[in-house]
Amino acid sequence: MATLKNVQDSMGVNQNPTLNERLDSPSSFSSSSIPSVDPPKQGNIIFRLVKKKQRRLRLDGICDNAVNPKTGERERAYLIRGAKSIWQSDLTDLIKDMDKSGSYINRNRVSPLFEDGICRVPVDDARQLEYMRTNPHNVGKNRGGAGKYDYYEYDPQEEQKFRLDKQMQRINLITKLSTMEEQKMKKIAAFVGVSFTDELGMPKGMDGVRSELMLKADTQPDFIERFIDSKEVEISWLVRRGILDAKIDLTGQAGTALWAGGKGFIARIPSTRKAYEYLTELAMTNSDEGRQFKEQLEQIVT
């Protein structure tokens, strides 16, 4: 009588497949049986100094007034090798021994290095990236008037957009100056130091003055832009005209500005100051003397 095994053998059914058979079977392995492993992150995040002409500069590994994103409060940050955090509130055990010789913080403090204006931070160095991004010296897009240690995180697309914006600002400013009403252009030119005479002492003419002002705008667009509609420019022009037209007398008494024709005292001029600069500042102040001088200036000098 045939057994179950005899029937299975005759049909080619193998209840116990060999190891090779199991390995060859497409169903032997499933994607769910293989653990998922993320590849290691590679590359660097680049930070650039605003003032790039510094060959080698180290940023201190301790900074004050960094904003902790978890609390929204300002606190001191430490960049310490091997530390679990950069924030003072998380590093109390390490900080308490900081003043001791050979303390862990003093031995493992990290000072990021900028070479030729560039600091490269590995993308997987989370602590250093957090330190660089929250450090008050990181000025982001605000790159005007930066200090020695000020820097920003470099982004190629943002960098090109920033350059385009600066170039368009320069072009628009130069275009505005080229068509500006002559009297207004003269006031700005005088205020920013454009000479109205050439190297031989001959008058340049308004085309020459406008041309030099446009050249200044090309090299110093932010500086010139500040004075396009500035009240200070208007007052400075009135002061200059008052002096040139002898309506403000600087010769009657040494170190004293008077209204010509005995019309009254204006101010004493410090020996270290230029008269027109000091009088412009006086008219810009909100003091009684400043307001009175400004009113007289607008009435007398036309």
CSV table of N, CA, C and O in Angstrom, one decimal, residues 130-216:
chain,number,residue,atom,x,y,z
A,130,GLU,N,24.9,74.1,14.8
A,130,GLU,CA,24.0,74.9,15.7
A,130,GLU,C,24.7,76.1,16.2
A,130,GLU,O,24.1,77.2,16.3
A,131,TYR,N,25.9,76.0,16.6
A,131,TYR,CA,26.7,77.1,17.2
A,131,TYR,C,26.9,78.2,16.1
A,131,TYR,O,26.7,79.3,16.4
A,132,MET,N,27.3,77.8,14.9
A,132,MET,CA,27.5,78.8,13.9
A,132,MET,C,26.2,79.5,13.5
A,132,MET,O,26.2,80.7,13.2
A,133,ARG,N,25.1,78.8,13.5
A,133,ARG,CA,23.8,79.4,13.0
A,133,ARG,C,23.2,80.3,14.1
A,133,ARG,O,22.5,81.2,13.7
A,134,THR,N,23.5,80.0,15.3
A,134,THR,CA,22.9,80.8,16.4
A,134,THR,C,23.8,81.9,16.9
A,134,THR,O,23.4,82.8,17.7
A,135,ASN,N,25.1,81.9,16.5
A,135,ASN,CA,26.0,82.8,17.0
A,135,ASN,C,25.6,84.3,16.6
A,135,ASN,O,25.3,84.5,15.4
A,136,PRO,N,25.7,85.3,17.4
A,136,PRO,CA,25.3,86.6,17.1
A,136,PRO,C,26.1,87.2,15.9
A,136,PRO,O,25.7,88.2,15.3
A,137,HIS,N,27.3,86.7,15.7
A,137,HIS,CA,28.1,87.1,14.6
A,137,HIS,C,27.6,86.7,13.2
A,137,HIS,O,28.1,87.2,12.2
A,138,ASN,N,26.6,85.8,13.2
A,138,ASN,CA,26.0,85.3,12.0
A,138,ASN,C,25.0,86.4,11.6
A,138,ASN,O,23.9,86.5,12.2
A,139,VAL,N,25.3,87.2,10.6
A,139,VAL,CA,24.5,88.4,10.2
A,139,VAL,C,23.4,88.1,9.2
A,139,VAL,O,22.6,88.9,8.8
A,140,GLY,N,23.5,86.8,8.6
A,140,GLY,CA,22.5,86.5,7.6
A,140,GLY,C,22.6,87.3,6.4
A,140,GLY,O,23.6,87.5,5.8
A,141,LYS,N,21.4,88.0,6.0
A,141,LYS,CA,21.4,88.8,4.8
A,141,LYS,C,21.8,90.2,5.1
A,141,LYS,O,21.9,91.0,4.2
A,142,ASN,N,21.9,90.6,6.4
A,142,ASN,CA,22.2,91.9,6.8
A,142,ASN,C,23.8,92.1,6.8
A,142,ASN,O,24.4,92.0,7.8
A,143,ARG,N,24.3,92.5,5.7
A,143,ARG,CA,25.8,92.4,5.5
A,143,ARG,C,26.4,93.8,5.5
A,143,ARG,O,27.6,94.0,5.2
A,144,GLY,N,25.6,94.9,5.8
A,144,GLY,CA,26.2,96.2,5.8
A,144,GLY,C,26.8,96.6,7.1
A,144,GLY,O,26.2,96.2,8.2
A,145,GLY,N,27.9,97.3,7.1
A,145,GLY,CA,28.5,97.8,8.4
A,145,GLY,C,28.9,96.6,9.3
A,145,GLY,O,28.9,96.7,10.5
A,146,ALA,N,29.4,95.6,8.7
A,146,ALA,CA,29.8,94.4,9.5
A,146,ALA,C,31.1,94.5,10.2
A,146,ALA,O,32.0,95.3,9.7
A,147,GLY,N,31.3,93.8,11.3
A,147,GLY,CA,32.5,93.8,12.0
A,147,GLY,C,33.5,92.7,11.6
A,147,GLY,O,33.2,91.9,10.7
A,148,LYS,N,34.6,92.7,12.2
A,148,LYS,CA,35.7,91.8,11.8
A,148,LYS,C,35.2,90.3,11.8
A,148,LYS,O,35.6,89.5,11.0
A,149,TYR,N,34.4,89.9,12.8
A,149,TYR,CA,34.1,88.5,13.0
A,149,TYR,C,32.7,88.2,12.4
A,149,TYR,O,32.2,87.0,12.5
A,150,ASP,N,32.1,89.1,11.7
A,150,ASP,CA,30.7,88.8,11.2
A,150,ASP,C,30.8,88.0,10.0
A,150,ASP,O,31.7,88.1,9.1
A,151,TYR,N,29.8,87.0,9.9
A,151,TYR,CA,29.8,86.1,8.8
A,151,TYR,C,28.4,85.7,8.4
A,151,TYR,O,27.4,86.1,9.1
A,152,TYR,N,28.2,84.9,7.4
A,152,TYR,CA,26.9,84.4,7.0
A,152,TYR,C,27.0,83.0,6.4
A,152,TYR,O,28.1,82.6,6.0
A,153,GLU,N,25.9,82.3,6.4
A,153,GLU,CA,25.9,81.0,5.8
A,153,GLU,C,25.8,81.1,4.3
A,153,GLU,O,24.8,81.7,3.8
A,154,TYR,N,26.7,80.5,3.6
A,154,TYR,CA,26.7,80.6,2.1
A,154,TYR,C,25.7,79.7,1.5
A,154,TYR,O,25.6,78.5,1.8
A,155,ASP,N,24.9,80.3,0.6
A,155,ASP,CA,24.0,79.5,-0.2
A,155,ASP,C,24.2,80.0,-1.7
A,155,ASP,O,24.0,81.2,-2.0
A,156,PRO,N,24.6,79.2,-2.6
A,156,PRO,CA,24.9,79.6,-4.0
A,156,PRO,C,23.8,80.4,-4.6
A,156,PRO,O,24.0,81.5,-5.2
A,157,GLN,N,22.6,79.9,-4.5
A,157,GLN,CA,21.4,80.6,-5.2
A,157,GLN,C,21.2,82.0,-4.5
A,157,GLN,O,20.9,83.0,-5.2
A,158,GLU,N,21.2,82.0,-3.1
A,158,GLU,CA,21.0,83.2,-2.4
A,158,GLU,C,22.1,84.2,-2.7
A,158,GLU,O,21.9,85.4,-2.8
A,159,GLU,N,23.4,83.7,-2.9
A,159,GLU,CA,24.5,84.6,-3.2
A,159,GLU,C,24.3,85.3,-4.6
A,159,GLU,O,24.6,86.4,-4.7
A,160,GLN,N,23.9,84.5,-5.5
A,160,GLN,CA,23.6,85.1,-6.9
A,160,GLN,C,22.5,86.1,-6.8
A,160,GLN,O,22.6,87.1,-7.5
A,161,LYS,N,21.5,85.8,-6.1
A,161,LYS,CA,20.3,86.7,-6.0
A,161,LYS,C,20.8,88.0,-5.3
A,161,LYS,O,20.4,89.1,-5.7
A,162,PHE,N,21.6,87.8,-4.2
A,162,PHE,CA,22.1,89.0,-3.5
A,162,PHE,C,23.0,89.9,-4.5
A,162,PHE,O,22.8,91.1,-4.5
A,163,ARG,N,23.8,89.3,-5.3
A,163,ARG,CA,24.6,90.0,-6.2
A,163,ARG,C,23.8,90.7,-7.3
A,163,ARG,O,24.1,91.9,-7.6
A,164,LEU,N,22.8,90.0,-7.7
A,164,LEU,CA,21.9,90.6,-8.7
A,164,LEU,C,21.2,91.8,-8.1
A,164,LEU,O,21.0,92.9,-8.8
A,165,ASP,N,20.7,91.7,-6.9
A,165,ASP,CA,20.0,92.8,-6.2
A,165,ASP,C,20.9,94.0,-6.1
A,165,ASP,O,20.5,95.1,-6.3
A,166,LYS,N,22.1,93.7,-5.7
A,166,LYS,CA,23.1,94.8,-5.5
A,166,LYS,C,23.4,95.5,-6.8
A,166,LYS,O,23.5,96.7,-6.9
A,167,GLN,N,23.5,94.7,-7.9
A,167,GLN,CA,23.8,95.3,-9.2
A,167,GLN,C,22.6,96.1,-9.7
A,167,GLN,O,22.8,97.2,-10.2
A,168,MET,N,21.4,95.6,-9.5
A,168,MET,CA,20.2,96.4,-9.9
A,168,MET,C,20.1,97.7,-9.1
A,168,MET,O,19.7,98.7,-9.6
A,169,GLN,N,20.4,97.6,-7.8
A,169,GLN,CA,20.4,98.8,-6.9
A,169,GLN,C,21.4,99.8,-7.5
A,169,GLN,O,21.0,101.0,-7.6
A,170,ARG,N,22.6,99.4,-7.9
A,170,ARG,CA,23.6,100.3,-8.4
A,170,ARG,C,23.1,100.9,-9.7
A,170,ARG,O,23.2,102.1,-10.0
A,171,ILE,N,22.5,100.1,-10.6
A,171,ILE,CA,22.1,100.6,-11.9
A,171,ILE,C,20.9,101.6,-11.7
A,171,ILE,O,20.9,102.6,-12.4
A,172,ASN,N,20.0,101.2,-10.9
A,172,ASN,CA,18.8,102.1,-10.7
A,172,ASN,C,19.3,103.5,-10.1
A,172,ASN,O,18.7,104.5,-10.4
A,173,LEU,N,20.2,103.4,-9.1
A,173,LEU,CA,20.7,104.6,-8.5
A,173,LEU,C,21.4,105.5,-9.5
A,173,LEU,O,21.2,106.7,-9.6
A,174,ILE,N,22.3,104.9,-10.3
A,174,ILE,CA,23.0,105.7,-11.3
A,174,ILE,C,22.0,106.3,-12.3
A,174,ILE,O,22.1,107.5,-12.8
A,175,THR,N,21.0,105.5,-12.7
A,175,THR,CA,20.0,106.1,-13.7
A,175,THR,C,19.2,107.2,-13.0
A,175,THR,O,19.0,108.2,-13.7
A,176,LYS,N,18.9,107.1,-11.7
A,176,LYS,CA,18.2,108.2,-11.0
A,176,LYS,C,19.0,109.5,-11.0
A,176,LYS,O,18.5,110.6,-11.2
A,177,LEU,N,20.3,109.3,-10.7
A,177,LEU,CA,21.2,110.5,-10.7
A,177,LEU,C,21.4,111.1,-12.0
A,177,LEU,O,21.6,112.3,-12.1
A,178,SER,N,21.4,110.3,-13.1
A,178,SER,CA,21.6,110.8,-14.4
A,178,SER,C,20.5,111.7,-14.9
A,178,SER,O,20.7,112.6,-15.8
A,179,THR,N,19.3,111.5,-14.3
A,179,THR,CA,18.2,112.4,-14.8
A,179,THR,C,17.7,113.3,-13.7
A,179,THR,O,16.6,114.0,-13.8
A,180,MET,N,18.4,113.3,-12.5
A,180,MET,CA,17.9,114.1,-11.4
A,180,MET,C,18.0,115.6,-11.7
A,180,MET,O,18.9,116.1,-12.4
A,181,GLU,N,17.0,116.3,-11.2
A,181,GLU,CA,17.0,117.8,-11.3
A,181,GLU,C,18.3,118.4,-10.8
A,181,GLU,O,18.9,117.9,-9.8
A,182,GLU,N,18.9,119.3,-11.5
A,182,GLU,CA,20.2,119.8,-11.3
A,182,GLU,C,20.5,120.3,-9.9
A,182,GLU,O,21.5,120.0,-9.3
A,183,GLN,N,19.6,121.1,-9.4
A,183,GLN,CA,19.8,121.7,-8.1
A,183,GLN,C,19.9,120.6,-7.0
A,183,GLN,O,20.7,120.7,-6.1
A,184,LYS,N,19.0,119.6,-7.1
A,184,LYS,CA,19.0,118.6,-6.1
A,184,LYS,C,20.3,117.8,-6.2
A,184,LYS,O,20.9,117.4,-5.2
A,185,MET,N,20.7,117.5,-7.5
A,185,MET,CA,22.0,116.8,-7.7
A,185,MET,C,23.2,117.5,-7.1
A,185,MET,O,24.1,116.9,-6.5
A,186,LYS,N,23.2,118.9,-7.3
A,186,LYS,CA,24.3,119.7,-6.7
A,186,LYS,C,24.4,119.5,-5.2
A,186,LYS,O,25.5,119.4,-4.6
A,187,LYS,N,23.3,119.6,-4.6
A,187,LYS,CA,23.2,119.5,-3.1
A,187,LYS,C,23.8,118.2,-2.6
A,187,LYS,O,24.6,118.1,-1.6
A,188,ILE,N,23.4,117.1,-3.2
A,188,ILE,CA,23.9,115.8,-2.8
A,188,ILE,C,25.4,115.7,-3.1
A,188,ILE,O,26.2,115.2,-2.3
A,189,ALA,N,25.8,116.2,-4.3
A,189,ALA,CA,27.3,116.1,-4.7
A,189,ALA,C,28.1,116.9,-3.7
A,189,ALA,O,29.2,116.4,-3.2
A,190,ALA,N,27.7,118.1,-3.3
A,190,ALA,CA,28.4,118.9,-2.3
A,190,ALA,C,28.5,118.1,-1.0
A,190,ALA,O,29.5,118.1,-0.3
A,191,PHE,N,27.4,117.5,-0.6
A,191,PHE,CA,27.4,116.9,0.7
A,191,PHE,C,28.3,115.7,0.8
A,191,PHE,O,28.9,115.4,1.8
A,192,VAL,N,28.4,114.9,-0.3
A,192,VAL,CA,29.2,113.7,-0.2
A,192,VAL,C,30.7,113.9,-0.7
A,192,VAL,O,31.5,113.0,-0.8
A,193,GLY,N,31.0,115.2,-0.9
A,193,GLY,CA,32.4,115.6,-1.1
A,193,GLY,C,32.9,115.6,-2.5
A,193,GLY,O,34.1,115.6,-2.8
A,194,VAL,N,32.0,115.7,-3.5
A,194,VAL,CA,32.4,115.9,-4.9
A,194,VAL,C,32.9,117.3,-5.1
A,194,VAL,O,32.3,118.3,-4.7
A,195,SER,N,34.1,117.4,-5.7
A,195,SER,CA,34.7,118.7,-5.9
A,195,SER,C,34.0,119.3,-7.1
A,195,SER,O,33.8,118.6,-8.1
A,196,PHE,N,33.8,120.6,-7.0
A,196,PHE,CA,33.2,121.3,-8.1
A,196,PHE,C,34.2,121.9,-9.1
A,196,PHE,O,33.9,122.6,-10.0
A,197,THR,N,35.5,121.7,-8.8
A,197,THR,CA,36.6,122.2,-9.6
A,197,THR,C,37.5,121.0,-10.0
A,197,THR,O,37.6,120.0,-9.2
A,198,ASP,N,38.2,121.1,-11.1
A,198,ASP,CA,39.1,120.0,-11.5
A,198,ASP,C,40.5,120.2,-10.9
A,198,ASP,O,40.7,121.1,-10.0
A,199,GLU,N,41.5,119.3,-11.3
A,199,GLU,CA,42.8,119.4,-10.7
A,199,GLU,C,43.5,120.7,-11.0
A,199,GLU,O,44.5,121.0,-10.3
A,200,LEU,N,43.1,121.5,-11.9
A,200,LEU,CA,43.7,122.7,-12.2
A,200,LEU,C,43.0,123.9,-11.6
A,200,LEU,O,43.3,125.1,-11.8
A,201,GLY,N,41.9,123.6,-10.8
A,201,GLY,CA,41.2,124.6,-10.2
A,201,GLY,C,40.1,125.3,-11.0
A,201,GLY,O,39.5,126.3,-10.7
A,202,MET,N,39.9,124.7,-12.2
A,202,MET,CA,38.9,125.2,-13.1
A,202,MET,C,37.5,124.6,-12.8
A,202,MET,O,37.4,123.4,-12.4
A,203,PRO,N,36.4,125.3,-13.0
A,203,PRO,CA,35.1,124.8,-12.7
A,203,PRO,C,34.8,123.6,-13.6
A,203,PRO,O,35.1,123.6,-14.8
A,204,LYS,N,34.2,122.5,-13.0
A,204,LYS,CA,33.9,121.3,-13.8
A,204,LYS,C,32.7,121.5,-14.7
A,204,LYS,O,32.6,120.8,-15.7
A,205,GLY,N,31.8,122.3,-14.3
A,205,GLY,CA,30.5,122.4,-14.9
A,205,GLY,C,29.6,121.2,-14.4
A,205,GLY,O,30.1,120.3,-13.8
A,206,MET,N,28.3,121.4,-14.6
A,206,MET,CA,27.4,120.5,-14.0
A,206,MET,C,27.5,119.0,-14.5
A,206,MET,O,27.2,118.1,-13.8
A,207,ASP,N,27.9,118.9,-15.8
A,207,ASP,CA,28.0,117.6,-16.4
A,207,ASP,C,29.2,116.8,-15.7
A,207,ASP,O,29.1,115.6,-15.4
A,208,GLY,N,30.2,117.6,-15.4
A,208,GLY,CA,31.4,117.0,-14.7
A,208,GLY,C,31.1,116.6,-13.3
A,208,GLY,O,31.5,115.5,-12.8
A,209,VAL,N,30.3,117.5,-12.6
A,209,VAL,CA,29.9,117.1,-11.2
A,209,VAL,C,29.0,115.9,-11.2
A,209,VAL,O,29.1,115.0,-10.4
A,210,ARG,N,28.0,115.9,-12.1
A,210,ARG,CA,27.1,114.8,-12.2
A,210,ARG,C,27.8,113.5,-12.5
A,210,ARG,O,27.6,112.4,-11.9
A,211,SER,N,28.8,113.6,-13.4
A,211,SER,CA,29.6,112.4,-13.8
A,211,SER,C,30.3,111.8,-12.6
A,211,SER,O,30.3,110.6,-12.3
A,212,GLU,N,31.0,112.7,-11.8
A,212,GLU,CA,31.7,112.2,-10.6
A,212,GLU,C,30.8,111.7,-9.5
A,212,GLU,O,31.1,110.7,-8.9
A,213,LEU,N,29.6,112.3,-9.4
A,213,LEU,CA,28.6,111.7,-8.4
A,213,LEU,C,28.2,110.3,-8.8
A,213,LEU,O,28.0,109.4,-8.0
A,214,MET,N,28.0,110.1,-10.1
A,214,MET,CA,27.6,108.8,-10.6
A,214,MET,C,28.7,107.8,-10.4
A,214,MET,O,28.4,106.6,-10.1
A,215,LEU,N,29.9,108.2,-10.6
A,215,LEU,CA,31.0,107.3,-10.3
A,215,LEU,C,31.1,106.9,-8.8
A,215,LEU,O,31.3,105.7,-8.5
A,216,LYS,N,30.8,107.8,-7.9
A,216,LYS,CA,30.7,107.5,-6.5
A,216,LYS,C,29.6,106.5,-6.2
A,216,LYS,O,29.7,105.6,-5.4
